[in-house]
Coordinates of C-alpha atoms in Angstrom, one line a residue:
X17 CA -40.4 -17.8 9.5
X18 CA -37.6 -18.5 11.5
X19 CA -38.9 -22.2 13.2
X20 CA -39.4 -23.7 9.7
X21 CA -35.7 -23.4 9.5
X22 CA -35.8 -25.7 12.5
X23 CA -38.9 -27.8 12.3
X24 CA -40.1 -29.1 9.0
X25 CA -43.9 -29.7 7.7
X26 CA -43.8 -33.1 8.6
X27 CA -43.1 -31.6 12.2
X28 CA -45.6 -29.1 12.5
X29 CA -48.3 -31.9 11.5
X30 CA -47.1 -33.5 14.5
X31 CA -47.5 -30.6 16.6
X32 CA -50.8 -29.8 15.3
X33 CA -51.8 -33.0 16.6
X34 CA -51.3 -31.8 20.2
X35 CA -54.4 -30.5 21.3
X36 CA -56.1 -31.5 24.6
X37 CA -58.1 -34.1 23.3
X38 CA -55.6 -35.9 20.9
X39 CA -53.2 -35.9 24.0
X40 CA -55.4 -37.6 26.2
X41 CA -56.2 -40.1 23.5
X42 CA -52.7 -40.7 22.7
X43 CA -51.8 -41.2 26.4
X44 CA -54.4 -43.9 26.7
X45 CA -53.2 -45.3 23.7
X46 CA -49.5 -45.9 25.1
X47 CA -50.8 -47.1 28.1
X48 CA -52.7 -49.8 26.3
X49 CA -49.5 -50.5 24.2
X50 CA -47.2 -50.7 27.3
X51 CA -50.0 -52.8 29.0
X52 CA -49.9 -55.2 25.7
X53 CA -46.2 -55.6 25.7
X54 CA -45.9 -56.6 29.2
X55 CA -48.0 -59.5 28.6
X56 CA -46.8 -60.5 25.2
X57 CA -44.6 -63.3 25.0
X58 CA -44.1 -63.3 20.8
X59 CA -40.7 -61.4 20.0
X60 CA -41.8 -60.2 16.9
X61 CA -44.9 -58.4 18.5
X62 CA -42.9 -57.2 21.1
X63 CA -40.4 -55.4 18.8
X64 CA -43.3 -54.1 17.0
X65 CA -44.8 -52.8 20.3
X66 CA -42.1 -51.3 21.2
X67 CA -41.4 -49.5 18.1
X68 CA -45.1 -48.2 18.2
X69 CA -44.7 -47.2 21.7
X70 CA -41.4 -45.2 21.1
X71 CA -42.8 -43.4 17.8
X72 CA -45.9 -42.4 19.9
X73 CA -44.2 -41.1 23.2
X74 CA -41.3 -39.4 21.8
X75 CA -43.7 -36.5 21.1
X76 CA -44.9 -36.4 25.0
X77 CA -41.8 -38.0 26.6
X78 CA -38.3 -38.3 25.4
X79 CA -37.5 -41.0 28.5
X80 CA -40.2 -43.1 27.5
X81 CA -39.3 -43.2 23.9
X82 CA -35.7 -43.9 24.8
X83 CA -36.2 -46.7 27.5
X84 CA -38.2 -48.9 24.5
X85 CA -35.2 -48.0 22.4
X86 CA -33.1 -49.7 25.0
X87 CA -35.3 -52.4 25.0
X88 CA -34.9 -52.9 21.4
X89 CA -31.1 -52.9 21.6
X90 CA -31.4 -55.5 24.5
X91 CA -33.7 -57.9 22.5
X92 CA -31.1 -57.6 19.3
X93 CA -28.2 -58.0 21.5
X94 CA -30.0 -61.2 23.1
X95 CA -31.9 -62.7 20.1
X96 CA -29.7 -61.2 17.5
X97 CA -33.0 -60.0 15.6
X98 CA -32.2 -58.1 12.6
X99 CA -35.7 -56.7 13.0
X100 CA -34.9 -55.3 16.3
X101 CA -32.0 -53.9 15.1
X102 CA -33.2 -52.1 12.5
X103 CA -36.2 -50.8 14.5
X104 CA -33.7 -49.7 17.3
X105 CA -31.6 -47.7 15.0
X106 CA -35.0 -45.9 13.5
X107 CA -36.4 -45.4 16.4
X108 CA -32.8 -43.8 17.7
X109 CA -32.9 -41.8 14.4
X110 CA -36.1 -40.4 15.0
X111 CA -36.0 -39.8 18.7
X112 CA -32.4 -37.7 17.7
X113 CA -34.3 -35.9 15.0
X114 CA -37.0 -35.0 16.8
X115 CA -34.5 -33.7 19.8
X116 CA -32.7 -31.6 18.0
X117 CA -29.7 -33.9 17.7
X118 CA -29.4 -33.8 14.2
X119 CA -25.7 -35.3 13.9
X120 CA -26.7 -38.3 15.7
X121 CA -30.2 -38.7 13.7
X122 CA -27.8 -38.7 10.6
X123 CA -25.4 -41.3 11.9
X124 CA -28.2 -43.5 13.1
X125 CA -30.5 -43.1 9.6
X126 CA -27.2 -44.0 7.5
X127 CA -26.9 -47.4 9.7
X128 CA -30.1 -48.2 8.9
X129 CA -29.6 -47.9 5.1
X130 CA -26.7 -50.1 5.6
X131 CA -28.6 -52.9 6.6
X132 CA -30.6 -53.0 3.4
X133 CA -34.0 -52.5 4.8
X134 CA -37.2 -52.9 2.6
X135 CA -38.3 -49.8 0.1
X136 CA -40.9 -48.7 2.5
X137 CA -38.6 -48.5 5.4
X138 CA -35.8 -46.6 2.6
X139 CA -38.1 -44.3 1.7
X140 CA -39.2 -43.2 5.1
X141 CA -35.7 -42.8 6.3
X142 CA -34.8 -40.9 3.2
X143 CA -37.7 -38.6 4.1
X144 CA -36.6 -38.2 7.9
X145 CA -33.2 -37.6 6.5
X146 CA -34.7 -34.7 4.2
X147 CA -35.9 -33.0 7.5
X148 CA -32.7 -33.4 9.3
X149 CA -30.7 -31.9 6.2
X150 CA -33.0 -29.0 6.0
X151 CA -32.8 -28.1 9.9
X152 CA -28.8 -28.2 9.2
X153 CA -29.2 -25.8 6.1
X154 CA -27.5 -28.8 4.1
X155 CA -30.0 -27.9 1.1
X156 CA -28.9 -29.9 -1.6
X157 CA -28.8 -33.1 0.4
X158 CA -32.1 -32.3 1.8
X159 CA -33.5 -32.0 -1.8
X160 CA -31.9 -34.7 -2.9
X161 CA -33.4 -37.3 0.0
X162 CA -36.7 -35.9 -0.3
X163 CA -36.6 -37.0 -4.0
X164 CA -35.1 -40.2 -3.1
X165 CA -38.1 -40.6 -0.6
X166 CA -40.7 -39.1 -3.3
X167 CA -39.5 -42.0 -6.3
X168 CA -39.8 -45.0 -3.3
X169 CA -43.2 -44.0 -2.5
X170 CA -44.1 -43.6 -5.9
X171 CA -42.7 -46.9 -6.8
X172 CA -44.6 -48.4 -3.8
X173 CA -48.0 -46.5 -4.6
X174 CA -48.1 -45.1 -1.5
X175 CA -50.1 -42.1 -2.3
X176 CA -50.4 -40.7 1.3
X177 CA -47.1 -39.4 1.8
X178 CA -46.6 -37.8 -1.7
X179 CA -48.2 -34.3 -1.1
X180 CA -46.0 -34.0 2.5
X181 CA -42.7 -34.6 0.5
X182 CA -43.8 -31.9 -2.2
X183 CA -44.3 -29.4 0.4
X184 CA -41.1 -30.6 2.5
X185 CA -38.8 -29.7 -0.9
X186 CA -40.9 -26.6 -1.3
X187 CA -40.6 -25.7 2.4
X188 CA -36.2 -26.0 1.5
X189 CA -36.5 -23.7 -1.4
X190 CA -39.1 -21.2 0.1
X191 CA -37.1 -20.8 3.4
X192 CA -33.8 -22.1 3.1
X193 CA -32.7 -20.8 -0.3
X194 CA -35.4 -18.5 -0.9
X195 CA -36.2 -19.7 -4.8
X196 CA -39.5 -18.3 -4.8
X197 CA -40.5 -19.9 -8.3
X198 CA -39.3 -23.4 -7.3
X199 CA -41.0 -23.5 -4.0
X200 CA -44.1 -22.5 -6.0
X201 CA -43.7 -24.8 -8.3
X202 CA -43.7 -27.7 -5.6
X203 CA -46.3 -26.4 -3.3
X204 CA -48.8 -26.3 -6.2
X205 CA -47.6 -30.1 -6.9
X206 CA -48.1 -31.1 -3.4
X207 CA -52.0 -29.8 -4.0
X208 CA -52.1 -31.7 -6.9
X209 CA -51.1 -34.8 -5.4
X210 CA -53.3 -34.3 -2.5
X211 CA -56.2 -34.0 -5.0
X212 CA -55.4 -37.7 -6.1
X213 CA -56.0 -39.1 -2.5
X214 CA -59.0 -41.0 -2.2
X215 CA -61.9 -39.1 -0.6
X216 CA -61.3 -41.1 2.8
X217 CA -57.8 -40.1 3.2
X218 CA -58.9 -36.5 2.1
X219 CA -61.5 -35.7 4.6
X220 CA -59.9 -37.6 7.9
X221 CA -58.3 -35.0 10.4
X222 CA -54.4 -35.8 8.8
X223 CA -55.5 -35.1 5.4
X224 CA -57.1 -32.0 6.2
X225 CA -54.4 -30.9 8.6
X226 CA -52.1 -31.6 5.6
X227 CA -54.3 -29.7 3.4
X228 CA -54.4 -26.5 5.9
X229 CA -50.7 -26.9 6.2
X230 CA -50.0 -26.7 2.1
X231 CA -52.4 -23.9 2.1
X232 CA -50.6 -22.0 4.9
X233 CA -47.2 -22.5 3.4
X234 CA -48.4 -21.3 -0.2
X235 CA -50.0 -18.3 1.3
X236 CA -46.7 -17.6 3.1
X237 CA -44.9 -17.8 0.0
X238 CA -47.3 -15.8 -1.8
X239 CA -46.8 -12.9 0.5
X240 CA -43.1 -13.2 0.5
X241 CA -43.4 -12.8 -3.3
X242 CA -45.8 -9.5 -2.5
X243 CA -48.7 -11.5 -4.4
X244 CA -50.9 -10.5 -1.6
X245 CA -54.0 -11.2 -3.2
X246 CA -53.3 -14.9 -4.0
X247 CA -51.3 -14.8 -0.4
X248 CA -54.8 -13.8 1.7
X249 CA -57.2 -16.2 -0.9
X250 CA -54.8 -19.7 0.6
X251 CA -54.1 -18.4 4.1
X252 CA -58.1 -17.7 4.6
X253 CA -58.3 -21.4 3.0
X254 CA -56.0 -22.7 5.6
X255 CA -58.0 -21.0 8.5
X256 CA -61.2 -21.8 7.1
X257 CA -60.3 -25.7 6.9
X258 CA -58.6 -25.6 10.5
X259 CA -62.0 -24.0 11.9
X260 CA -64.0 -26.6 10.3
X261 CA -62.1 -29.4 12.1
X262 CA -62.1 -27.2 15.6
X263 CA -58.3 -27.4 15.4
X264 CA -57.4 -24.5 17.7
X265 CA -53.5 -25.1 17.0
X266 CA -54.1 -25.1 13.2
X267 CA -56.4 -22.0 13.8
X268 CA -53.6 -20.1 15.6
X269 CA -50.6 -21.1 13.1
X270 CA -53.0 -19.7 10.1
X271 CA -53.9 -16.7 12.3
X272 CA -50.4 -15.7 12.7
X273 CA -49.6 -16.1 9.1
X274 CA -52.1 -13.8 8.0
X275 CA -51.2 -11.4 10.5
X276 CA -47.7 -11.5 9.0
X277 CA -49.0 -11.0 5.5
X278 CA -51.1 -7.9 6.7
X279 CA -47.8 -7.0 8.8
X280 CA -45.8 -7.1 5.3
X281 CA -48.6 -4.8 3.6
X282 CA -48.4 -2.1 6.5
X283 CA -51.9 -2.8 7.2
X284 CA -51.4 -3.2 11.2
X285 CA -54.5 -2.7 12.4
X286 CA -55.8 -5.5 10.4
X287 CA -53.1 -7.8 11.9
X288 CA -53.9 -6.3 15.2
X289 CA -57.6 -7.6 15.2
X290 CA -56.6 -11.0 13.9
X291 CA -53.7 -11.3 16.9
X292 CA -55.4 -9.7 20.2
X293 CA -58.1 -12.6 20.3
X294 CA -55.5 -15.1 19.8
X295 CA -54.0 -14.0 23.2
X296 CA -57.2 -15.7 25.2
X297 CA -56.0 -19.3 24.2
X298 CA -51.9 -18.2 24.1
X299 CA -51.0 -20.7 26.8
X300 CA -51.8 -24.0 25.7
X301 CA -50.0 -23.4 22.5
X302 CA -46.6 -24.9 21.2
X303 CA -43.6 -22.8 22.3
X304 CA -42.5 -22.0 18.6
X305 CA -45.6 -20.8 17.8
X306 CA -45.6 -18.6 20.4
X307 CA -42.6 -17.2 19.7
X308 CA -44.1 -16.5 16.2
X309 CA -47.2 -14.9 17.6
X310 CA -45.4 -12.5 20.1
X311 CA -42.9 -11.7 16.8
X312 CA -45.8 -10.7 15.0
X313 CA -47.6 -8.8 17.9
X314 CA -44.7 -6.5 18.4
X315 CA -44.5 -5.6 15.0
X316 CA -48.2 -4.9 15.0
X317 CA -48.2 -2.7 18.0
X318 CA -45.1 -0.7 16.4
X319 CA -47.0 -0.5 13.5
X320 CA -49.7 1.1 15.3
X321 CA -47.5 3.2 17.4
X322 CA -48.1 1.6 20.6
X323 CA -44.5 1.3 21.3
X324 CA -44.9 1.0 24.9
X325 CA -47.1 -2.1 24.6
X326 CA -44.6 -3.3 21.5
X327 CA -41.4 -2.7 24.2
X328 CA -43.0 -4.9 26.9
X329 CA -43.7 -7.7 24.8
X330 CA -40.3 -8.3 23.7
X331 CA -38.8 -9.3 27.0
X332 CA -41.5 -12.1 27.1
X333 CA -40.8 -13.0 23.5
X334 CA -36.9 -13.1 24.2
X335 CA -37.2 -15.5 27.3
X336 CA -39.6 -18.1 25.3
X337 CA -37.2 -17.9 22.2
X338 CA -34.1 -18.3 24.3
X339 CA -35.9 -21.3 25.7
X340 CA -36.5 -23.2 22.4
X341 CA -33.6 -22.1 20.1
X342 CA -30.2 -23.2 20.0
X343 CA -27.3 -20.8 20.9
X344 CA -26.2 -20.1 17.5
X345 CA -30.0 -19.3 16.3
X346 CA -30.4 -17.1 19.8
X347 CA -27.5 -15.0 18.7
X348 CA -28.6 -14.1 15.2
X349 CA -32.1 -13.4 16.8
X350 CA -30.7 -11.2 19.5
X351 CA -29.1 -8.7 16.6
X352 CA -32.1 -9.0 14.7
X353 CA -34.1 -7.9 17.7
X354 CA -31.6 -5.2 18.6
X355 CA -32.0 -3.8 15.2
X356 CA -35.9 -3.8 15.7
X357 CA -35.8 -2.6 19.2
X358 CA -33.6 0.2 17.6
X359 CA -35.7 0.9 15.0
X360 CA -38.8 0.8 17.7
X361 CA -37.0 3.4 19.4
X362 CA -35.8 5.4 16.3
X363 CA -39.6 5.5 14.9
X364 CA -40.7 6.8 18.3
X365 CA -38.3 9.6 18.6
X366 CA -39.1 10.6 14.8
X367 CA -42.6 10.3 15.9
X368 CA -42.2 12.8 19.0
X369 CA -39.9 15.1 16.4
X370 CA -42.8 15.0 14.2
X371 CA -45.3 15.9 16.7
X372 CA -43.1 18.6 17.9
X373 CA -42.7 19.9 14.6
X374 CA -46.4 20.0 13.7
X375 CA -46.9 21.7 16.9
X376 CA -44.4 24.6 16.0
X377 CA -45.8 24.4 12.5
X378 CA -49.2 24.9 13.6
X379 CA -48.2 27.7 16.2
X380 CA -46.1 29.6 13.3
X381 CA -49.4 29.0 11.1
X382 CA -51.6 30.4 13.9
X383 CA -49.3 33.4 14.2
X384 CA -49.2 34.2 10.5
X385 CA -52.7 34.0 10.4
X386 CA -53.2 36.3 13.1
X387 CA -50.6 38.7 11.7
X388 CA -51.9 38.2 8.2
X389 CA -55.2 39.4 9.8
X390 CA -54.1 42.5 11.8
X391 CA -52.1 43.4 8.4
X392 CA -55.3 43.6 6.6
X393 CA -57.4 45.2 9.5
X394 CA -54.5 47.9 9.6
X395 CA -54.5 48.5 5.9
X396 CA -58.3 48.7 6.0
X397 CA -58.0 51.3 9.0
X398 CA -55.3 53.3 7.1
X399 CA -57.4 53.1 3.9
X400 CA -60.4 54.5 5.8
X401 CA -58.3 57.3 7.5
X402 CA -57.2 58.1 4.2
X403 CA -60.5 58.3 2.6
X404 CA -62.0 60.3 5.6
X405 CA -58.9 62.5 5.6
X406 CA -59.5 63.0 1.7
X407 CA -63.2 63.8 2.4
X408 CA -62.4 66.1 5.1
X409 CA -59.7 67.9 2.8
X410 CA -62.2 67.6 -0.1
X411 CA -64.9 69.2 2.2
X412 CA -62.4 71.8 3.6
X413 CA -61.8 72.8 0.4
X414 CA -65.2 72.8 -1.0
X415 CA -66.0 75.1 1.9
X416 CA -63.0 77.3 1.5
X417 CA -64.0 77.8 -2.0
X418 CA -67.5 78.8 -1.3
X419 CA -66.5 81.3 1.8
X420 CA -63.8 82.7 -0.5
X421 CA -66.1 83.0 -3.5
X422 CA -68.4 84.7 -1.2
X423 CA -66.1 86.9 0.2
X424 CA -64.7 88.1 -3.0
X425 CA -68.3 88.6 -4.5
X426 CA -69.3 90.6 -1.1
X427 CA -65.8 92.8 -1.9
X428 CA -67.0 93.2 -5.5
X429 CA -70.5 94.4 -4.7
X430 CA -69.2 96.6 -1.7
X431 CA -66.5 98.1 -4.2
X432 CA -68.9 98.6 -6.9
X433 CA -71.6 100.2 -4.5
X434 CA -69.0 102.3 -2.5
X435 CA -67.9 103.5 -6.2
X436 CA -71.5 104.5 -7.4
X437 CA -72.4 105.9 -3.9
X438 CA -69.4 108.4 -4.4
X439 CA -70.2 109.2 -7.8
X440 CA -73.9 110.3 -6.6
X441 CA -72.9 112.2 -3.7
X442 CA -71.2 114.1 -6.0
X443 CA -73.7 114.4 -8.7
X444 CA -76.0 115.4 -5.8
X445 CA -73.8 118.5 -4.6
X446 CA -74.0 120.1 -8.0
X447 CA -76.4 123.1 -8.0
X448 CA -78.2 122.4 -11.6
X449 CA -80.5 119.8 -9.5
X450 CA -83.9 120.7 -9.3
X451 CA -85.6 120.3 -5.6
X452 CA -87.5 117.1 -6.5
X453 CA -85.0 115.7 -8.5
X454 CA -82.6 116.2 -5.2
X455 CA -85.0 114.8 -3.0
X456 CA -85.4 111.5 -5.3
X457 CA -81.5 111.4 -5.6
X458 CA -81.0 111.6 -1.7
X459 CA -83.3 108.6 -1.2
X460 CA -81.5 106.6 -3.5
X461 CA -78.2 107.6 -1.8
X462 CA -79.9 106.8 1.5
X463 CA -80.9 103.3 0.3
X464 CA -77.6 102.5 -1.1
X465 CA -75.7 103.3 2.0
X466 CA -78.0 100.9 4.0
X467 CA -77.4 98.2 1.2
X468 CA -73.4 99.1 1.4
X469 CA -73.5 98.9 5.0
X470 CA -75.8 95.4 5.0
X471 CA -73.6 93.7 2.6
X472 CA -70.3 94.6 4.0
X473 CA -71.4 93.7 7.8
X474 CA -68.3 91.8 9.2
X475 CA -70.6 89.8 11.3
X476 CA -72.3 88.1 8.1
X477 CA -68.8 87.0 6.8
X478 CA -67.5 86.2 10.1
X479 CA -70.7 84.0 10.8
X480 CA -69.9 82.1 7.3
X481 CA -66.6 81.3 8.3
X482 CA -67.0 80.0 11.7
X483 CA -69.6 77.4 10.3
X484 CA -66.7 75.8 8.4
X485 CA -63.8 76.6 11.0
X486 CA -65.6 76.2 14.2
X487 CA -62.3 76.0 16.7
X488 CA -60.6 78.7 14.9
X489 CA -61.4 81.8 16.5
X490 CA -61.6 80.0 20.2
X491 CA -57.9 78.9 19.8
X492 CA -56.8 82.2 18.6
X493 CA -58.6 84.3 21.1
X494 CA -57.4 81.7 23.6
X495 CA -53.4 82.2 22.5
X496 CA -53.7 85.9 21.6
X497 CA -56.2 87.8 23.6
X498 CA -54.9 91.6 22.6
X499 CA -55.9 91.1 18.8
X500 CA -58.2 94.2 17.2
X501 CA -60.9 93.9 14.9
X502 CA -59.0 94.5 11.9
X503 CA -56.4 92.1 12.9
X504 CA -59.0 89.5 13.5
X505 CA -60.1 90.2 9.9
X506 CA -56.7 90.1 8.6
X507 CA -56.2 86.5 10.2
X508 CA -59.4 85.5 8.7
X509 CA -58.3 86.3 5.4
X510 CA -54.7 85.1 5.6
X511 CA -56.0 81.4 6.9
X512 CA -58.2 81.2 3.8
X513 CA -55.3 81.5 1.8
X514 CA -56.4 85.0 0.3
X515 CA -53.7 86.6 -1.8
X516 CA -52.3 90.2 -0.9
X517 CA -54.1 91.2 -3.8
X518 CA -57.4 89.6 -2.6
X519 CA -57.0 91.1 0.7
X520 CA -56.3 94.6 -0.4
X521 CA -59.5 94.5 -2.2
X522 CA -61.4 92.8 0.5
X523 CA -60.5 95.6 3.1
X524 CA -60.3 98.3 0.5
X525 CA -56.8 99.2 1.0
X526 CA -53.6 98.9 -1.0
X527 CA -51.5 95.9 -1.4
X528 CA -48.5 97.9 0.5
X529 CA -50.9 98.3 3.4
X530 CA -51.5 94.9 3.5
X531 CA -47.4 93.8 3.7
X532 CA -47.2 96.8 6.8
X533 CA -50.4 95.3 8.5
X534 CA -49.1 91.2 8.1
X535 CA -45.5 92.5 9.3
X536 CA -47.3 94.2 12.5
X537 CA -49.4 91.1 12.9
X538 CA -46.3 88.8 12.8
X539 CA -44.5 90.8 15.2
X540 CA -47.6 91.3 17.9
X541 CA -48.3 87.6 17.6
X542 CA -44.6 86.6 18.3
X543 CA -44.2 84.4 15.2
X544 CA -40.8 83.5 14.1
X545 CA -39.3 85.3 11.2
X546 CA -38.8 82.2 8.8
X547 CA -42.2 81.0 9.6
X548 CA -45.1 82.1 7.5
X549 CA -48.1 83.4 8.8
X550 CA -50.6 80.8 6.8
X551 CA -49.0 78.1 8.0
X552 CA -49.1 79.6 11.9
X553 CA -52.6 80.2 11.5
X554 CA -53.5 76.6 10.2
X555 CA -52.5 75.2 13.7
X556 CA -55.6 76.8 15.2

C-alpha cells in the first residue's frame, strides 16, 4: 500500500475525521477561536489560541495555519516570549510535515528540541519526527524516534497515545522494512495498549477510529503474510467498527483493504462485490483513498477478465495518482503501472489465443467425432454387405448342391432305366417267350419307357435351374441368340460347374464328345482362347 509510505497512521486518523459533519464542526470551531483571538488581550492566551487555530486549520487551509504561525513569530519577536518561540517552531514543523516538506519539518522539530521543552512536548516532537522519518524511509531513525516518544509518554502515564505509537512502529516494519514478524508483534502490542484505555476513551469517536485503524493494519499485514483467515477476521472487525460509527471514510478505507485481500487470493468476484457499491460515494473521499480504490478496482476488473473497464480506469487512476504523489514516486508507479498494463494486454492476448485454441480444438474434436461415426457406420455397412454376400454365396452353394444332386440322381435313374429297358427289349425279341408273357413284358417296357421319358425331360431340370439362376437364360439368350437346345444344356451344366465326367454321364455321351462340344461352343460364342467357359458363363 503505497500511501502508507507517505502518510502515517496518525495522519490517517486525521483524514478519517474529515467527513462532511466534522468539517462543518471544525470550521465553526476555528471561526470561534479566531473571534476569541481577536478579542483577547492576554499574551499567553493569545499564544494558546494561535497554536490551536494553526493546528486545527492546517488540515483545511495551509494559508490560515501559516498566517497564525507567522503571528506567533511576531509575538516572539516583539515580546521575546519563549512560549511563543516554542509554539511557533512546533506549529511550523507540523505544518511542514502535513504539507509534505520533510526536511523543513525535521529542522523545525530539532530547533524545538534545542529549546529543551517539557516532557510532553518532547514526546510529541519525537512522535512527529518518527512520522517524518518514516515518510523519508529513514527507518532506523523513525523507529528510534517512536520509541523515544513511547518512553516519554509512559513516564508521563499518557495512555491515550501509546497504542498509536505502537501502531506507527508496526507500520514502519510492515510497509517500509517488510519485517512482518516484528510488525505483527507491535500491532498486537497496540491492541493490548488500547485494551488498557479507560472505557470513555475506548468508546469515543477517536478511540473507535484508532481501534478500526489498528484492526485494518493487522488485516493488511496478515494478508501480506498469506494468513487469509486471520486477515479477513481483522478486516471485518475494522469494517464493522467503522459501520457502527457511521464513518463513511472508515468504511471506505476498510472496504478497500478487504478487497485488496480478496485480490491477493484471486477471489476477484468477491473484491468486485465490495468495490462496486463504493463507487456511489467515491467523489467525496480523500485523494489517497481514491487512488487505492481505483488500483484495487483495476486489479479486480482484470481478474474477472473485464479488460476494457480496467483499461479505461487506468487513465483516471494515473491523473489522480500524479496529483498527490511526488515526481520520484510517480516515476516508480509509472513503471509499475506500465508493467501492469502490459500484463493486462498479455493476459487479454493469452485469453484470445486460448479461445482460438479452444475453437480449433472443438472443431477438430467434432470433425474427429464425425469421422469416427462415419468409420463405424462404414464398418457396419461393410460387415453387413459381407454377411449378406456370404449368406447369398452360402445359399447359392446350397442351391447349386441341390440342383447338382438332383441332376446327378436324375442322370443315374435315366441310365439305370435305359439299361433295364435295353435288356428287356433284347429279352422280348427272343422267340422262346409265350404270347401271354410277351404281352405282359411289352406292357412293362411301355411303362418303363414312359417313366424314362418323364424323368429325363429337360424341361423339369431347366425349371429347377431357373428357380436358382433366374437371369441366366435371359442374359444368355440376349447375347447369344443362335444357341441350339443341346448347346444351352451344355451351358447350363458348365454353369453348375459339372466336371466333364458328370456332363458325359448326364448327357449319355463319352468324355471325348464333351471336349469337342465345349470347344465348338467356345468358338461359336466367340470366347477368347485363354478364358475358361465356366468363368465366362458366371458373368450371366
